[in-house]
Amino acid sequence: MKKSQKIRIAGIDIGKDFPPYVIAEMSANHNGKLETAIQIIEQAKSAGASAIKLQTYKPDTITLPCDREDFRIHGGLWDGRTLYDLYEEAHMPWEWHKPLFDYAKQLGITIFSSPFDKTAIDLLEDLNAPAYKIASFEAIDLPLIRYAASTGKPMIISTGMADAEEIQEAIDAAHSGGCKELAILHCVSGYPAPAEDYNLHTLTNMIQRYGLVTGLSDHTLDNTTAIVSVALGAAIIEKHFTLDRNGGGPDDSFSLEPKDLKALCEGAKTAWLALGKVDYGQKSSEQANVKFRRSLYFVRDLKPGDVVTEADVRSVRPGYGAAPKHLDAVLGKTVKYAISAVTPVNLDVLL
């Protein structure tokens, strides 16, 4: 399978040569209200996000209704809850998907989802989803990856918790399933995750090792890690997004609010623009200031035939005279014409 440094989702090119593709992850932040989900889409569009992403599952498609200890969460944000109880609260009703897809299309923002089983992919195919995102926890579900890949749609795979071998297995599964446009995201599956866990040099290694469009799924509490990742080659940034970090939902507390998402979209693009290209020439913003560089000026009146000494010349601003590097070529030379003090040095007046 030929590797590519570009993918295309809903008409938008994604890769290192294009502005960062920012995905606003709605996750469970709808908090059980369709109106909230609609507002999240509106605010993501307003903030400048490239796409809004949903999660498509039911509690019965992701876990079992069991309260045994191995089905119970210990520690963290969701301490004490059973998996089934958490996903019952967090899941998005499947009947919401069509109105949300329709509304996003109306607003002009790309919408797609993370499917968690084959029936979710079937639902999303009926909605003509433009791409699929495989969540970190599902990156080892190779049959799911192959099934999503069989749609022929672009795919993004998060790699949280996966080691290098498991990442390669996921990539191979996507390619063998028929995916021709694949991206991977460096990710730390902590909620929230400390910045120091991200080890962003891993991202640059992933670009070299796997040769794919690579980005970051960021679970830190601010934008610093995400923006730094752009400088290291991240072409995609994914962040959880909510209307209110204090909203009380399962994911609200580690999600960005609208003003923060806007800052991320702007900051990521600025970082990408700042990378630019290798260029040692004068930049457009410098042109007006060139005249304020140092140059050589005569600082005393001189008569024809005078020999120039160090007392006659200084390196000063502005820059209308000969460059300071020519000082040795000026000293000891004879003046052809009378020169007034505070005159820029012109090599043509010297013998």
mmCIF file of N, CA, C and O in Angstrom, residues 114-211:
data_model
loop_
_atom_site.group_PDB
_atom_site.id
_atom_site.type_symbol
_atom_site.label_atom_id
_atom_site.label_comp_id
_atom_site.label_asym_id
_atom_site.label_seq_id
_atom_site.Cartn_x
_atom_site.Cartn_y
_atom_site.Cartn_z
ATOM 1 N N SER A 114 -17.103 8.556 15.449
ATOM 2 C CA SER A 114 -16.365 7.352 15.825
ATOM 3 C C SER A 114 -17.370 6.222 16.013
ATOM 4 O O SER A 114 -18.187 6.272 16.937
ATOM 5 N N PRO A 115 -17.344 5.205 15.161
ATOM 6 C CA PRO A 115 -18.226 4.047 15.361
ATOM 7 C C PRO A 115 -17.560 3.048 16.292
ATOM 8 O O PRO A 115 -16.340 2.903 16.297
ATOM 9 N N PHE A 116 -18.380 2.354 17.073
ATOM 10 C CA PHE A 116 -17.825 1.397 18.036
ATOM 11 C C PHE A 116 -18.231 -0.046 17.750
ATOM 12 O O PHE A 116 -17.838 -0.943 18.487
ATOM 13 N N ASP A 117 -19.016 -0.247 16.701
ATOM 14 C CA ASP A 117 -19.294 -1.597 16.233
ATOM 15 C C ASP A 117 -19.816 -1.506 14.802
ATOM 16 O O ASP A 117 -19.987 -0.422 14.252
ATOM 17 N N LYS A 118 -20.059 -2.648 14.187
ATOM 18 C CA LYS A 118 -20.454 -2.661 12.782
ATOM 19 C C LYS A 118 -21.801 -1.982 12.558
ATOM 20 O O LYS A 118 -22.000 -1.317 11.527
ATOM 21 N N THR A 119 -22.728 -2.126 13.507
ATOM 22 C CA THR A 119 -24.046 -1.513 13.302
ATOM 23 C C THR A 119 -23.929 0.015 13.296
ATOM 24 O O THR A 119 -24.698 0.700 12.612
ATOM 25 N N ALA A 120 -22.986 0.544 14.036
ATOM 26 C CA ALA A 120 -22.765 1.985 14.025
ATOM 27 C C ALA A 120 -22.254 2.432 12.656
ATOM 28 O O ALA A 120 -22.678 3.472 12.128
ATOM 29 N N ILE A 121 -21.358 1.638 12.066
ATOM 30 C CA ILE A 121 -20.858 1.970 10.727
ATOM 31 C C ILE A 121 -21.994 1.923 9.717
ATOM 32 O O ILE A 121 -22.112 2.789 8.842
ATOM 33 N N ASP A 122 -22.864 0.928 9.846
ATOM 34 C CA ASP A 122 -24.008 0.830 8.928
ATOM 35 C C ASP A 122 -24.898 2.067 9.033
ATOM 36 O O ASP A 122 -25.347 2.611 8.016
ATOM 37 N N LEU A 123 -25.151 2.519 10.259
ATOM 38 C CA LEU A 123 -25.951 3.731 10.452
ATOM 39 C C LEU A 123 -25.276 4.931 9.802
ATOM 40 O O LEU A 123 -25.918 5.723 9.081
ATOM 41 N N LEU A 124 -23.977 5.079 10.036
ATOM 42 C CA LEU A 124 -23.252 6.223 9.508
ATOM 43 C C LEU A 124 -23.133 6.171 7.983
ATOM 44 O O LEU A 124 -23.130 7.215 7.324
ATOM 45 N N GLU A 125 -23.068 4.974 7.424
ATOM 46 C CA GLU A 125 -23.070 4.848 5.971
ATOM 47 C C GLU A 125 -24.399 5.328 5.395
ATOM 48 O O GLU A 125 -24.430 5.982 4.342
ATOM 49 N N ASP A 126 -25.507 5.030 6.080
ATOM 50 C CA ASP A 126 -26.814 5.511 5.624
ATOM 51 C C ASP A 126 -26.868 7.036 5.615
ATOM 52 O O ASP A 126 -27.632 7.640 4.842
ATOM 53 N N LEU A 127 -26.067 7.663 6.477
ATOM 54 C CA LEU A 127 -26.020 9.123 6.557
ATOM 55 C C LEU A 127 -24.923 9.714 5.667
ATOM 56 O O LEU A 127 -24.708 10.924 5.682
ATOM 57 N N ASN A 128 -24.246 8.834 4.924
ATOM 58 C CA ASN A 128 -23.158 9.252 4.030
ATOM 59 C C ASN A 128 -22.062 10.003 4.785
ATOM 60 O O ASN A 128 -21.574 11.058 4.345
ATOM 61 N N ALA A 129 -21.668 9.448 5.914
ATOM 62 C CA ALA A 129 -20.562 10.038 6.676
ATOM 63 C C ALA A 129 -19.331 10.130 5.774
ATOM 64 O O ALA A 129 -19.006 9.178 5.059
ATOM 65 N N PRO A 130 -18.610 11.271 5.806
ATOM 66 C CA PRO A 130 -17.482 11.450 4.878
ATOM 67 C C PRO A 130 -16.192 10.785 5.329
ATOM 68 O O PRO A 130 -15.233 10.720 4.561
ATOM 69 N N ALA A 131 -16.140 10.323 6.590
ATOM 70 C CA ALA A 131 -14.912 9.729 7.130
ATOM 71 C C ALA A 131 -15.268 8.965 8.399
ATOM 72 O O ALA A 131 -16.379 9.090 8.932
ATOM 73 N N TYR A 132 -14.291 8.191 8.894
ATOM 74 C CA TYR A 132 -14.460 7.461 10.150
ATOM 75 C C TYR A 132 -13.258 7.693 11.050
ATOM 76 O O TYR A 132 -12.118 7.754 10.586
ATOM 77 N N LYS A 133 -13.530 7.851 12.326
ATOM 78 C CA LYS A 133 -12.475 7.972 13.333
ATOM 79 C C LYS A 133 -12.561 6.754 14.243
ATOM 80 O O LYS A 133 -13.612 6.470 14.825
ATOM 81 N N ILE A 134 -11.463 6.049 14.383
ATOM 82 C CA ILE A 134 -11.388 4.913 15.307
ATOM 83 C C ILE A 134 -10.793 5.417 16.610
ATOM 84 O O ILE A 134 -9.687 5.959 16.644
ATOM 85 N N ALA A 135 -11.538 5.248 17.707
ATOM 86 C CA ALA A 135 -11.098 5.724 19.013
ATOM 87 C C ALA A 135 -9.937 4.874 19.531
ATOM 88 O O ALA A 135 -9.768 3.717 19.135
ATOM 89 N N SER A 136 -9.158 5.453 20.432
ATOM 90 C CA SER A 136 -7.980 4.750 20.959
ATOM 91 C C SER A 136 -8.326 3.395 21.554
ATOM 92 O O SER A 136 -7.598 2.413 21.354
ATOM 93 N N PHE A 137 -9.409 3.344 22.297
ATOM 94 C CA PHE A 137 -9.763 2.089 22.959
ATOM 95 C C PHE A 137 -10.135 1.005 21.952
ATOM 96 O O PHE A 137 -10.106 -0.184 22.281
ATOM 97 N N GLU A 138 -10.503 1.408 20.741
ATOM 98 C CA GLU A 138 -10.887 0.455 19.694
ATOM 99 C C GLU A 138 -9.757 0.216 18.690
ATOM 100 O O GLU A 138 -9.945 -0.517 17.714
ATOM 101 N N ALA A 139 -8.594 0.811 18.903
ATOM 102 C CA ALA A 139 -7.499 0.667 17.939
ATOM 103 C C ALA A 139 -6.995 -0.766 17.833
ATOM 104 O O ALA A 139 -6.336 -1.124 16.855
ATOM 105 N N ILE A 140 -7.302 -1.586 18.830
ATOM 106 C CA ILE A 140 -6.910 -3.003 18.775
ATOM 107 C C ILE A 140 -8.023 -3.883 18.228
ATOM 108 O O ILE A 140 -7.854 -5.107 18.109
ATOM 109 N N ASP A 141 -9.178 -3.291 17.892
ATOM 110 C CA ASP A 141 -10.296 -4.051 17.326
ATOM 111 C C ASP A 141 -10.108 -4.103 15.813
ATOM 112 O O ASP A 141 -10.720 -3.341 15.056
ATOM 113 N N LEU A 142 -9.259 -4.987 15.361
ATOM 114 C CA LEU A 142 -8.899 -5.034 13.946
ATOM 115 C C LEU A 142 -10.084 -5.370 13.043
ATOM 116 O O LEU A 142 -10.188 -4.806 11.942
ATOM 117 N N PRO A 143 -11.007 -6.263 13.451
ATOM 118 C CA PRO A 143 -12.183 -6.481 12.602
ATOM 119 C C PRO A 143 -13.014 -5.213 12.406
ATOM 120 O O PRO A 143 -13.525 -4.961 11.305
ATOM 121 N N LEU A 144 -13.153 -4.408 13.453
ATOM 122 C CA LEU A 144 -13.888 -3.143 13.329
ATOM 123 C C LEU A 144 -13.170 -2.218 12.354
ATOM 124 O O LEU A 144 -13.811 -1.574 11.502
ATOM 125 N N ILE A 145 -11.849 -2.125 12.454
ATOM 126 C CA ILE A 145 -11.074 -1.270 11.558
ATOM 127 C C ILE A 145 -11.246 -1.721 10.113
ATOM 128 O O ILE A 145 -11.461 -0.908 9.204
ATOM 129 N N ARG A 146 -11.165 -3.031 9.889
ATOM 130 C CA ARG A 146 -11.314 -3.530 8.518
ATOM 131 C C ARG A 146 -12.709 -3.240 7.962
ATOM 132 O O ARG A 146 -12.866 -2.913 6.782
ATOM 133 N N TYR A 147 -13.718 -3.354 8.816
ATOM 134 C CA TYR A 147 -15.093 -3.102 8.357
ATOM 135 C C TYR A 147 -15.266 -1.627 7.988
ATOM 136 O O TYR A 147 -15.867 -1.292 6.963
ATOM 137 N N ALA A 148 -14.741 -0.737 8.817
ATOM 138 C CA ALA A 148 -14.806 0.691 8.493
ATOM 139 C C ALA A 148 -14.023 0.976 7.215
ATOM 140 O O ALA A 148 -14.462 1.767 6.359
ATOM 141 N N ALA A 149 -12.873 0.333 7.070
ATOM 142 C CA ALA A 149 -12.041 0.545 5.886
ATOM 143 C C ALA A 149 -12.737 0.082 4.618
ATOM 144 O O ALA A 149 -12.524 0.645 3.539
ATOM 145 N N SER A 150 -13.596 -0.925 4.743
ATOM 146 C CA SER A 150 -14.269 -1.476 3.567
ATOM 147 C C SER A 150 -15.234 -0.483 2.923
ATOM 148 O O SER A 150 -15.659 -0.679 1.785
ATOM 149 N N THR A 151 -15.579 0.579 3.636
ATOM 150 C CA THR A 151 -16.442 1.610 3.066
ATOM 151 C C THR A 151 -15.707 2.458 2.034
ATOM 152 O O THR A 151 -16.333 3.174 1.252
ATOM 153 N N GLY A 152 -14.371 2.413 2.067
ATOM 154 C CA GLY A 152 -13.583 3.221 1.159
ATOM 155 C C GLY A 152 -13.442 4.671 1.590
ATOM 156 O O GLY A 152 -12.849 5.477 0.866
ATOM 157 N N LYS A 153 -13.974 5.000 2.777
ATOM 158 C CA LYS A 153 -13.895 6.376 3.256
ATOM 159 C C LYS A 153 -12.529 6.629 3.921
ATOM 160 O O LYS A 153 -11.873 5.708 4.408
ATOM 161 N N PRO A 154 -12.099 7.899 3.973
ATOM 162 C CA PRO A 154 -10.890 8.223 4.746
ATOM 163 C C PRO A 154 -11.080 7.825 6.208
ATOM 164 O O PRO A 154 -12.197 7.870 6.731
ATOM 165 N N MET A 155 -9.965 7.455 6.850
ATOM 166 C CA MET A 155 -10.018 7.023 8.242
ATOM 167 C C MET A 155 -8.942 7.716 9.062
ATOM 168 O O MET A 155 -7.844 8.008 8.559
ATOM 169 N N ILE A 156 -9.269 7.963 10.327
ATOM 170 C CA ILE A 156 -8.324 8.497 11.298
ATOM 171 C C ILE A 156 -8.316 7.532 12.485
ATOM 172 O O ILE A 156 -9.386 7.197 13.002
ATOM 173 N N ILE A 157 -7.147 7.094 12.904
ATOM 174 C CA ILE A 157 -7.047 6.158 14.021
ATOM 175 C C ILE A 157 -6.261 6.805 15.156
ATOM 176 O O ILE A 157 -5.118 7.228 14.966
ATOM 177 N N SER A 158 -6.877 6.885 16.336
ATOM 178 C CA SER A 158 -6.162 7.347 17.526
ATOM 179 C C SER A 158 -5.364 6.197 18.114
ATOM 180 O O SER A 158 -5.811 5.046 18.105
ATOM 181 N N THR A 159 -4.192 6.515 18.668
ATOM 182 C CA THR A 159 -3.266 5.453 19.085
ATOM 183 C C THR A 159 -3.008 5.425 20.590
ATOM 184 O O THR A 159 -2.034 4.815 21.031
ATOM 185 N N GLY A 160 -3.870 6.073 21.379
ATOM 186 C CA GLY A 160 -3.676 6.044 22.820
ATOM 187 C C GLY A 160 -3.601 4.618 23.346
ATOM 188 O O GLY A 160 -4.392 3.762 22.951
ATOM 189 N N MET A 161 -2.633 4.344 24.199
ATOM 190 C CA MET A 161 -2.396 3.048 24.849
ATOM 191 C C MET A 161 -1.756 2.015 23.929
ATOM 192 O O MET A 161 -1.271 0.975 24.391
ATOM 193 N N ALA A 162 -1.748 2.269 22.603
ATOM 194 C CA ALA A 162 -1.192 1.297 21.670
ATOM 195 C C ALA A 162 0.328 1.439 21.591
ATOM 196 O O ALA A 162 0.853 2.556 21.560
ATOM 197 N N ASP A 163 1.019 0.291 21.550
ATOM 198 C CA ASP A 163 2.465 0.335 21.341
ATOM 199 C C ASP A 163 2.747 0.344 19.840
ATOM 200 O O ASP A 163 1.830 0.295 19.009
ATOM 201 N N ALA A 164 4.012 0.417 19.471
ATOM 202 C CA ALA A 164 4.378 0.553 18.062
ATOM 203 C C ALA A 164 3.870 -0.616 17.224
ATOM 204 O O ALA A 164 3.414 -0.432 16.083
ATOM 205 N N GLU A 165 3.929 -1.821 17.790
ATOM 206 C CA GLU A 165 3.460 -2.996 17.050
ATOM 207 C C GLU A 165 1.952 -2.946 16.846
ATOM 208 O O GLU A 165 1.447 -3.256 15.752
ATOM 209 N N GLU A 166 1.213 -2.542 17.878
ATOM 210 C CA GLU A 166 -0.243 -2.462 17.757
ATOM 211 C C GLU A 166 -0.665 -1.368 16.778
ATOM 212 O O GLU A 166 -1.658 -1.521 16.051
ATOM 213 N N ILE A 167 0.086 -0.267 16.752
ATOM 214 C CA ILE A 167 -0.208 0.776 15.773
ATOM 215 C C ILE A 167 -0.024 0.235 14.358
ATOM 216 O O ILE A 167 -0.856 0.450 13.478
ATOM 217 N N GLN A 168 1.064 -0.491 14.144
ATOM 218 C CA GLN A 168 1.295 -1.063 12.820
ATOM 219 C C GLN A 168 0.202 -2.059 12.448
ATOM 220 O O GLN A 168 -0.246 -2.105 11.288
ATOM 221 N N GLU A 169 -0.250 -2.842 13.414
ATOM 222 C CA GLU A 169 -1.340 -3.787 13.140
ATOM 223 C C GLU A 169 -2.614 -3.060 12.732
ATOM 224 O O GLU A 169 -3.331 -3.500 11.816
ATOM 225 N N ALA A 170 -2.910 -1.957 13.402
ATOM 226 C CA ALA A 170 -4.104 -1.181 13.058
ATOM 227 C C ALA A 170 -3.981 -0.600 11.653
ATOM 228 O O ALA A 170 -4.945 -0.609 10.870
ATOM 229 N N ILE A 171 -2.794 -0.089 11.327
ATOM 230 C CA ILE A 171 -2.549 0.460 9.993
ATOM 231 C C ILE A 171 -2.705 -0.619 8.936
ATOM 232 O O ILE A 171 -3.364 -0.426 7.898
ATOM 233 N N ASP A 172 -2.127 -1.777 9.192
ATOM 234 C CA ASP A 172 -2.216 -2.889 8.239
ATOM 235 C C ASP A 172 -3.670 -3.326 8.054
ATOM 236 O O ASP A 172 -4.094 -3.648 6.926
ATOM 237 N N ALA A 173 -4.442 -3.348 9.144
ATOM 238 C CA ALA A 173 -5.847 -3.736 9.053
ATOM 239 C C ALA A 173 -6.630 -2.743 8.198
ATOM 240 O O ALA A 173 -7.467 -3.134 7.371
ATOM 241 N N ALA A 174 -6.349 -1.443 8.386
ATOM 242 C CA ALA A 174 -7.031 -0.427 7.590
ATOM 243 C C ALA A 174 -6.695 -0.587 6.108
ATOM 244 O O ALA A 174 -7.588 -0.564 5.249
ATOM 245 N N HIS A 175 -5.423 -0.761 5.815
ATOM 246 C CA HIS A 175 -5.023 -0.897 4.420
ATOM 247 C C HIS A 175 -5.580 -2.175 3.796
ATOM 248 O O HIS A 175 -6.078 -2.152 2.665
ATOM 249 N N SER A 176 -5.506 -3.271 4.534
ATOM 250 C CA SER A 176 -6.008 -4.534 3.984
ATOM 251 C C SER A 176 -7.518 -4.502 3.804
ATOM 252 O O SER A 176 -8.063 -5.189 2.940
ATOM 253 N N GLY A 177 -8.200 -3.667 4.602
ATOM 254 C CA GLY A 177 -9.648 -3.552 4.472
ATOM 255 C C GLY A 177 -10.078 -2.668 3.323
ATOM 256 O O GLY A 177 -11.272 -2.631 2.979
ATOM 257 N N GLY A 178 -9.143 -1.926 2.748
ATOM 258 C CA GLY A 178 -9.479 -1.115 1.582
ATOM 259 C C GLY A 178 -9.320 0.381 1.776
ATOM 260 O O GLY A 178 -9.633 1.153 0.868
ATOM 261 N N CYS A 179 -8.822 0.806 2.926
ATOM 262 C CA CYS A 179 -8.644 2.242 3.163
ATOM 263 C C CYS A 179 -7.438 2.754 2.383
ATOM 264 O O CYS A 179 -6.333 2.233 2.520
ATOM 265 N N LYS A 180 -7.666 3.791 1.589
ATOM 266 C CA LYS A 180 -6.589 4.377 0.804
ATOM 267 C C LYS A 180 -6.140 5.736 1.351
ATOM 268 O O LYS A 180 -5.112 6.268 0.935
ATOM 269 N N GLU A 181 -6.926 6.310 2.251
ATOM 270 C CA GLU A 181 -6.580 7.593 2.856
ATOM 271 C C GLU A 181 -6.654 7.438 4.372
ATOM 272 O O GLU A 181 -7.726 7.397 4.946
ATOM 273 N N LEU A 182 -5.481 7.354 5.001
ATOM 274 C CA LEU A 182 -5.400 7.028 6.414
ATOM 275 C C LEU A 182 -4.537 8.036 7.158
ATOM 276 O O LEU A 182 -3.471 8.432 6.679
ATOM 277 N N ALA A 183 -5.018 8.443 8.320
ATOM 278 C CA ALA A 183 -4.238 9.289 9.220
ATOM 279 C C ALA A 183 -4.217 8.642 10.594
ATOM 280 O O ALA A 183 -5.136 7.885 10.961
ATOM 281 N N ILE A 184 -3.181 8.932 11.368
ATOM 282 C CA ILE A 184 -3.102 8.437 12.739
ATOM 283 C C ILE A 184 -2.873 9.613 13.674
ATOM 284 O O ILE A 184 -2.292 10.629 13.285
ATOM 285 N N LEU A 185 -3.340 9.467 14.902
ATOM 286 C CA LEU A 185 -3.206 10.513 15.901
ATOM 287 C C LEU A 185 -2.415 10.002 17.093
ATOM 288 O O LEU A 185 -2.771 8.977 17.682
ATOM 289 N N HIS A 186 -1.362 10.729 17.438
ATOM 290 C CA HIS A 186 -0.697 10.472 18.718
ATOM 291 C C HIS A 186 -1.684 10.863 19.817
ATOM 292 O O HIS A 186 -2.345 11.892 19.730
ATOM 293 N N CYS A 187 -1.778 10.048 20.852
ATOM 294 C CA CYS A 187 -2.805 10.275 21.874
ATOM 295 C C CYS A 187 -2.354 9.692 23.201
ATOM 296 O O CYS A 187 -1.631 8.688 23.243
ATOM 297 N N VAL A 188 -2.764 10.335 24.278
ATOM 298 C CA VAL A 188 -2.610 9.795 25.625
ATOM 299 C C VAL A 188 -4.008 9.669 26.205
ATOM 300 O O VAL A 188 -4.720 10.664 26.363
ATOM 301 N N SER A 189 -4.412 8.449 26.507
ATOM 302 C CA SER A 189 -5.791 8.197 26.934
ATOM 303 C C SER A 189 -5.955 8.380 28.437
ATOM 304 O O SER A 189 -6.369 7.472 29.169
ATOM 305 N N GLY A 190 -5.632 9.587 28.888
ATOM 306 C CA GLY A 190 -5.915 10.004 30.251
ATOM 307 C C GLY A 190 -6.896 11.158 30.187
ATOM 308 O O GLY A 190 -6.860 11.957 29.248
ATOM 309 N N TYR A 191 -7.766 11.255 31.177
ATOM 310 C CA TYR A 191 -8.859 12.239 31.112
ATOM 311 C C TYR A 191 -8.976 13.018 32.418
ATOM 312 O O TYR A 191 -9.698 12.590 33.313
ATOM 313 N N PRO A 192 -8.276 14.157 32.548
ATOM 314 C CA PRO A 192 -7.348 14.744 31.576
ATOM 315 C C PRO A 192 -5.984 14.072 31.626
ATOM 316 O O PRO A 192 -5.710 13.262 32.517
ATOM 317 N N ALA A 193 -5.124 14.440 30.673
ATOM 318 C CA ALA A 193 -3.760 13.916 30.631
ATOM 319 C C ALA A 193 -2.784 15.064 30.893
ATOM 320 O O ALA A 193 -2.967 16.155 30.364
ATOM 321 N N PRO A 194 -1.756 14.836 31.696
ATOM 322 C CA PRO A 194 -0.751 15.891 31.905
ATOM 323 C C PRO A 194 0.101 16.064 30.660
ATOM 324 O O PRO A 194 0.387 15.096 29.946
ATOM 325 N N ALA A 195 0.523 17.289 30.412
ATOM 326 C CA ALA A 195 1.307 17.575 29.208
ATOM 327 C C ALA A 195 2.566 16.726 29.134
ATOM 328 O O ALA A 195 2.968 16.276 28.049
ATOM 329 N N GLU A 196 3.188 16.481 30.296
ATOM 330 C CA GLU A 196 4.455 15.744 30.279
ATOM 331 C C GLU A 196 4.295 14.291 29.843
ATOM 332 O O GLU A 196 5.267 13.629 29.483
ATOM 333 N N ASP A 197 3.066 13.772 29.868
ATOM 334 C CA ASP A 197 2.841 12.411 29.379
ATOM 335 C C ASP A 197 2.856 12.328 27.856
ATOM 336 O O ASP A 197 2.955 11.235 27.290
ATOM 337 N N TYR A 198 2.726 13.463 27.185
ATOM 338 C CA TYR A 198 2.565 13.424 25.731
ATOM 339 C C TYR A 198 3.855 13.128 24.982
ATOM 340 O O TYR A 198 3.805 12.592 23.869
ATOM 341 N N ASN A 199 4.997 13.481 25.541
ATOM 342 C CA ASN A 199 6.259 13.145 24.867
ATOM 343 C C ASN A 199 6.145 13.399 23.355
ATOM 344 O O ASN A 199 6.225 12.481 22.527
ATOM 345 N N LEU A 200 5.990 14.645 22.988
ATOM 346 C CA LEU A 200 5.641 14.978 21.614
ATOM 347 C C LEU A 200 6.699 14.576 20.590
ATOM 348 O O LEU A 200 6.399 14.502 19.392
ATOM 349 N N HIS A 201 7.907 14.289 21.036
ATOM 350 C CA HIS A 201 8.892 13.771 20.073
ATOM 351 C C HIS A 201 8.425 12.441 19.486
ATOM 352 O O HIS A 201 8.869 12.049 18.401
ATOM 353 N N THR A 202 7.504 11.758 20.181
ATOM 354 C CA THR A 202 6.930 10.526 19.636
ATOM 355 C C THR A 202 6.190 10.822 18.339
ATOM 356 O O THR A 202 6.202 10.014 17.401
ATOM 357 N N LEU A 203 5.553 11.978 18.278
ATOM 358 C CA LEU A 203 4.797 12.341 17.078
ATOM 359 C C LEU A 203 5.717 12.444 15.869
ATOM 360 O O LEU A 203 5.403 11.930 14.786
ATOM 361 N N THR A 204 6.866 13.082 16.052
ATOM 362 C CA THR A 204 7.788 13.194 14.922
ATOM 363 C C THR A 204 8.322 11.822 14.522
ATOM 364 O O THR A 204 8.527 11.551 13.334
ATOM 365 N N ASN A 205 8.511 10.950 15.494
ATOM 366 C CA ASN A 205 8.951 9.593 15.185
ATOM 367 C C ASN A 205 7.867 8.824 14.438
ATOM 368 O O ASN A 205 8.158 8.054 13.506
ATOM 369 N N MET A 206 6.617 9.038 14.818
ATOM 370 C CA MET A 206 5.501 8.372 14.123
ATOM 371 C C MET A 206 5.443 8.793 12.663
ATOM 372 O O MET A 206 5.196 7.963 11.772
ATOM 373 N N ILE A 207 5.682 10.072 12.395
ATOM 374 C CA ILE A 207 5.674 10.545 11.009
ATOM 375 C C ILE A 207 6.735 9.816 10.202
ATOM 376 O O ILE A 207 6.490 9.373 9.070
ATOM 377 N N GLN A 208 7.921 9.668 10.789
ATOM 378 C CA GLN A 208 9.012 8.998 10.095
ATOM 379 C C GLN A 208 8.773 7.498 9.984
ATOM 380 O O GLN A 208 9.030 6.877 8.953
ATOM 381 N N ARG A 209 8.269 6.892 11.066
ATOM 382 C CA ARG A 209 8.115 5.434 11.120
ATOM 383 C C ARG A 209 6.997 4.933 10.208
ATOM 384 O O ARG A 209 7.172 3.935 9.490
ATOM 385 N N TYR A 210 5.848 5.633 10.228
ATOM 386 C CA TYR A 210 4.672 5.111 9.527
ATOM 387 C C TYR A 210 4.385 5.819 8.208
ATOM 388 O O TYR A 210 3.652 5.289 7.382
ATOM 389 N N GLY A 211 4.957 7.008 8.018
ATOM 390 C CA GLY A 211 4.810 7.689 6.739
ATOM 391 C C GLY A 211 3.404 8.119 6.399
ATOM 392 O O GLY A 211 3.056 8.226 5.216
#
